[in-house]
mmCIF file of C-alpha atoms in Angstrom:
data_model
loop_
_atom_site.group_PDB
_atom_site.id
_atom_site.type_symbol
_atom_site.label_atom_id
_atom_site.label_comp_id
_atom_site.label_asym_id
_atom_site.label_seq_id
_atom_site.Cartn_x
_atom_site.Cartn_y
_atom_site.Cartn_z
ATOM 1 C CA UNK A 1 0.000 0.000 0.000
ATOM 2 C CA UNK A 2 1.567 3.345 -1.032
ATOM 3 C CA UNK A 3 2.027 5.888 1.691
ATOM 4 C CA UNK A 4 0.848 9.401 1.090
ATOM 5 C CA UNK A 5 1.800 12.587 2.831
ATOM 6 C CA UNK A 6 -0.910 14.375 4.656
ATOM 7 C CA UNK A 7 -1.502 18.002 3.533
ATOM 8 C CA UNK A 8 0.350 19.450 6.545
ATOM 9 C CA UNK A 9 3.557 17.557 5.716
ATOM 10 C CA UNK A 10 3.268 18.500 2.043
ATOM 11 C CA UNK A 11 3.060 22.202 2.938
ATOM 12 C CA UNK A 12 5.933 21.887 5.392
ATOM 13 C CA UNK A 13 8.113 20.138 2.807
ATOM 14 C CA UNK A 14 7.287 22.865 0.295
ATOM 15 C CA UNK A 15 8.136 25.569 2.850
ATOM 16 C CA UNK A 16 11.638 24.226 3.438
ATOM 17 C CA UNK A 17 12.660 24.446 -0.211
ATOM 18 C CA UNK A 18 15.364 27.064 -0.649
ATOM 19 C CA UNK A 19 14.562 29.870 -3.079
ATOM 20 C CA UNK A 20 16.808 30.269 -6.103
ATOM 21 C CA UNK A 21 19.473 32.962 -5.779
ATOM 22 C CA UNK A 22 18.185 36.424 -6.626
ATOM 23 C CA UNK A 23 19.838 38.144 -9.558
ATOM 24 C CA UNK A 24 21.803 41.105 -8.217
ATOM 25 C CA UNK A 25 24.679 43.161 -9.493
ATOM 26 C CA UNK A 26 28.163 43.011 -8.057
ATOM 27 C CA UNK A 27 27.760 46.557 -6.775
ATOM 28 C CA UNK A 28 24.463 45.730 -5.017
ATOM 29 C CA UNK A 29 26.051 42.763 -3.264
ATOM 30 C CA UNK A 30 29.107 44.765 -2.176
ATOM 31 C CA UNK A 31 27.008 47.699 -0.954
ATOM 32 C CA UNK A 32 24.797 45.312 1.040
ATOM 33 C CA UNK A 33 27.948 43.860 2.641
ATOM 34 C CA UNK A 34 29.097 47.375 3.577
ATOM 35 C CA UNK A 35 25.626 48.103 4.985
ATOM 36 C CA UNK A 36 25.774 44.975 7.152
ATOM 37 C CA UNK A 37 29.222 45.941 8.444
ATOM 38 C CA UNK A 38 27.942 49.442 9.257
ATOM 39 C CA UNK A 39 25.263 47.995 11.559
ATOM 40 C CA UNK A 40 27.972 47.675 14.225
ATOM 41 C CA UNK A 41 30.693 50.076 13.012
ATOM 42 C CA UNK A 42 32.945 49.805 16.069
ATOM 43 C CA UNK A 43 33.013 46.014 16.013
ATOM 44 C CA UNK A 44 36.534 44.657 15.629
ATOM 45 C CA UNK A 45 36.799 42.294 12.666
ATOM 46 C CA UNK A 46 39.521 39.688 12.345
ATOM 47 C CA UNK A 47 41.131 39.967 8.933
ATOM 48 C CA UNK A 48 41.551 37.056 6.570
ATOM 49 C CA UNK A 49 45.289 36.308 6.170
ATOM 50 C CA UNK A 50 45.473 36.113 2.377
ATOM 51 C CA UNK A 51 49.177 36.837 2.011
ATOM 52 C CA UNK A 52 51.210 33.671 1.731
ATOM 53 C CA UNK A 53 48.162 31.394 1.642
ATOM 54 C CA UNK A 54 48.043 28.827 -1.141
ATOM 55 C CA UNK A 55 44.991 28.394 -3.370
ATOM 56 C CA UNK A 56 44.099 25.216 -1.473
ATOM 57 C CA UNK A 57 44.324 27.004 1.885
ATOM 58 C CA UNK A 58 42.177 29.870 0.596
ATOM 59 C CA UNK A 59 39.528 27.443 -0.654
ATOM 60 C CA UNK A 60 38.838 26.163 2.853
ATOM 61 C CA UNK A 61 39.925 29.173 4.921
ATOM 62 C CA UNK A 62 37.391 30.496 7.429
ATOM 63 C CA UNK A 63 38.152 33.089 10.096
ATOM 64 C CA UNK A 64 35.835 33.566 13.049
ATOM 65 C CA UNK A 65 34.445 37.106 13.452
ATOM 66 C CA UNK A 66 35.802 38.150 10.059
ATOM 67 C CA UNK A 67 34.050 40.476 7.602
ATOM 68 C CA UNK A 68 33.124 37.297 5.699
ATOM 69 C CA UNK A 69 31.459 35.675 8.712
ATOM 70 C CA UNK A 70 29.538 38.918 9.300
ATOM 71 C CA UNK A 71 28.413 38.880 5.648
ATOM 72 C CA UNK A 72 27.336 35.239 5.880
ATOM 73 C CA UNK A 73 25.296 35.963 9.013
ATOM 74 C CA UNK A 74 23.111 38.298 6.915
ATOM 75 C CA UNK A 75 20.039 36.467 5.631
ATOM 76 C CA UNK A 76 19.693 38.727 2.584
ATOM 77 C CA UNK A 77 23.216 37.964 1.357
ATOM 78 C CA UNK A 78 22.553 34.254 1.899
ATOM 79 C CA UNK A 79 19.290 34.477 -0.079
ATOM 80 C CA UNK A 80 21.175 36.314 -2.819
ATOM 81 C CA UNK A 81 23.531 33.337 -3.029
ATOM 82 C CA UNK A 82 26.396 33.680 -0.518
ATOM 83 C CA UNK A 83 27.089 30.010 0.262
ATOM 84 C CA UNK A 84 29.435 30.228 3.230
ATOM 85 C CA UNK A 85 31.967 32.400 4.982
ATOM 86 C CA UNK A 86 34.852 30.659 3.228
ATOM 87 C CA UNK A 87 37.185 32.940 1.300
ATOM 88 C CA UNK A 88 36.686 31.107 -1.995
ATOM 89 C CA UNK A 89 32.882 31.381 -1.810
ATOM 90 C CA UNK A 90 33.005 35.074 -0.878
ATOM 91 C CA UNK A 91 35.463 35.924 -3.654
ATOM 92 C CA UNK A 92 33.191 34.182 -6.175
ATOM 93 C CA UNK A 93 29.965 35.700 -4.794
ATOM 94 C CA UNK A 94 31.262 39.272 -4.571
ATOM 95 C CA UNK A 95 33.248 38.842 -7.821
ATOM 96 C CA UNK A 96 36.456 40.019 -6.159
ATOM 97 C CA UNK A 97 39.768 40.096 -7.954
ATOM 98 C CA UNK A 98 42.974 39.382 -6.048
ATOM 99 C CA UNK A 99 43.547 43.143 -5.905
ATOM 100 C CA UNK A 100 40.014 43.770 -4.594
ATOM 101 C CA UNK A 101 40.465 41.161 -1.858
ATOM 102 C CA UNK A 102 43.804 42.720 -0.923
ATOM 103 C CA UNK A 103 42.187 46.182 -0.741
ATOM 104 C CA UNK A 104 39.439 44.936 1.544
ATOM 105 C CA UNK A 105 41.451 42.688 3.845
ATOM 106 C CA UNK A 106 44.867 44.328 3.555
ATOM 107 C CA UNK A 107 48.125 42.636 2.733
ATOM 108 C CA UNK A 108 50.148 43.289 5.867
ATOM 109 C CA UNK A 109 50.491 40.328 8.175
ATOM 110 C CA UNK A 110 51.037 42.684 11.100
ATOM 111 C CA UNK A 111 47.496 44.090 10.807
ATOM 112 C CA UNK A 112 45.207 41.370 12.116
ATOM 113 C CA UNK A 113 42.021 43.331 12.675
ATOM 114 C CA UNK A 114 40.128 46.443 11.619
ATOM 115 C CA UNK A 115 36.904 48.065 12.687
ATOM 116 C CA UNK A 116 33.808 47.131 10.733
ATOM 117 C CA UNK A 117 33.567 50.812 9.719
ATOM 118 C CA UNK A 118 37.018 50.659 8.101
ATOM 119 C CA UNK A 119 36.236 47.421 6.271
ATOM 120 C CA UNK A 120 32.878 48.850 5.095
ATOM 121 C CA UNK A 121 34.718 51.885 3.697
ATOM 122 C CA UNK A 122 37.107 49.590 1.824
ATOM 123 C CA UNK A 123 34.212 47.510 0.468
ATOM 124 C CA UNK A 124 32.491 50.677 -0.791
ATOM 125 C CA UNK A 125 35.700 51.776 -2.519
ATOM 126 C CA UNK A 126 35.867 48.426 -4.310
ATOM 127 C CA UNK A 127 32.165 48.707 -5.223
ATOM 128 C CA UNK A 128 32.558 52.205 -6.649
ATOM 129 C CA UNK A 129 35.645 52.328 -8.834
ATOM 130 C CA UNK A 130 34.932 55.999 -9.634
ATOM 131 C CA UNK A 131 36.261 57.125 -6.254
ATOM 132 C CA UNK A 132 39.499 55.209 -6.831
ATOM 133 C CA UNK A 133 39.893 56.681 -10.292
ATOM 134 C CA UNK A 134 39.232 60.168 -8.946
ATOM 135 C CA UNK A 135 41.936 59.770 -6.290
ATOM 136 C CA UNK A 136 44.344 58.489 -8.945
ATOM 137 C CA UNK A 137 43.544 61.445 -11.212
ATOM 138 C CA UNK A 138 44.020 63.920 -8.372
ATOM 139 C CA UNK A 139 47.356 62.359 -7.477
ATOM 140 C CA UNK A 140 48.433 62.361 -11.111
ATOM 141 C CA UNK A 141 47.295 65.957 -11.607
ATOM 142 C CA UNK A 142 49.074 67.007 -8.418
ATOM 143 C CA UNK A 143 52.243 65.250 -9.555
ATOM 144 C CA UNK A 144 52.161 66.911 -12.972
ATOM 145 C CA UNK A 145 51.435 70.302 -11.412
ATOM 146 C CA UNK A 146 54.340 69.797 -9.011
ATOM 147 C CA UNK A 147 56.749 68.965 -11.827
ATOM 148 C CA UNK A 148 55.596 72.017 -13.801
ATOM 149 C CA UNK A 149 55.983 74.242 -10.747
ATOM 150 C CA UNK A 150 59.521 72.982 -10.129
ATOM 151 C CA UNK A 151 60.385 73.521 -13.807
ATOM 152 C CA UNK A 152 59.014 77.065 -13.721
ATOM 153 C CA UNK A 153 60.845 77.946 -10.506
ATOM 154 C CA UNK A 154 64.130 76.526 -11.790
ATOM 155 C CA UNK A 155 63.682 78.452 -15.066
ATOM 156 C CA UNK A 156 63.087 81.744 -13.216
ATOM 157 C CA UNK A 157 66.013 81.168 -10.840
ATOM 158 C CA UNK A 158 68.470 80.977 -13.742
#
């Protein structure tokens, strides 16, 4: 005799099905991560030690109380598709390059933690490349102006 599920169990089974990941842009995901970090801006976050870690180590690396564990604790980011707090999953989900990951987590081994506010600021900078380009342009313009000023002063001193 075949067993059948009663209606209550059918509804419960249907309720536990995970929704498909929502389609979001890279910038939306990064800005949500920054928003989550800003919920407790003075919280000290342990940084993920990327420098010197092999690809295999990075694939399984998890750091307690890191910006990645804070991101994974957010239900919206999980619904959007963040699988775990492992470095490899976060890099894939947030579409981070090696340089982006280095900007967010830092490269120095001596710096082991940052405030959530600082990490959120770094995440926003990665999300909005315009601010980085503007800083680069200002530095370049300042450098060119400095060289021209030195050339003019040395020409007048002659």
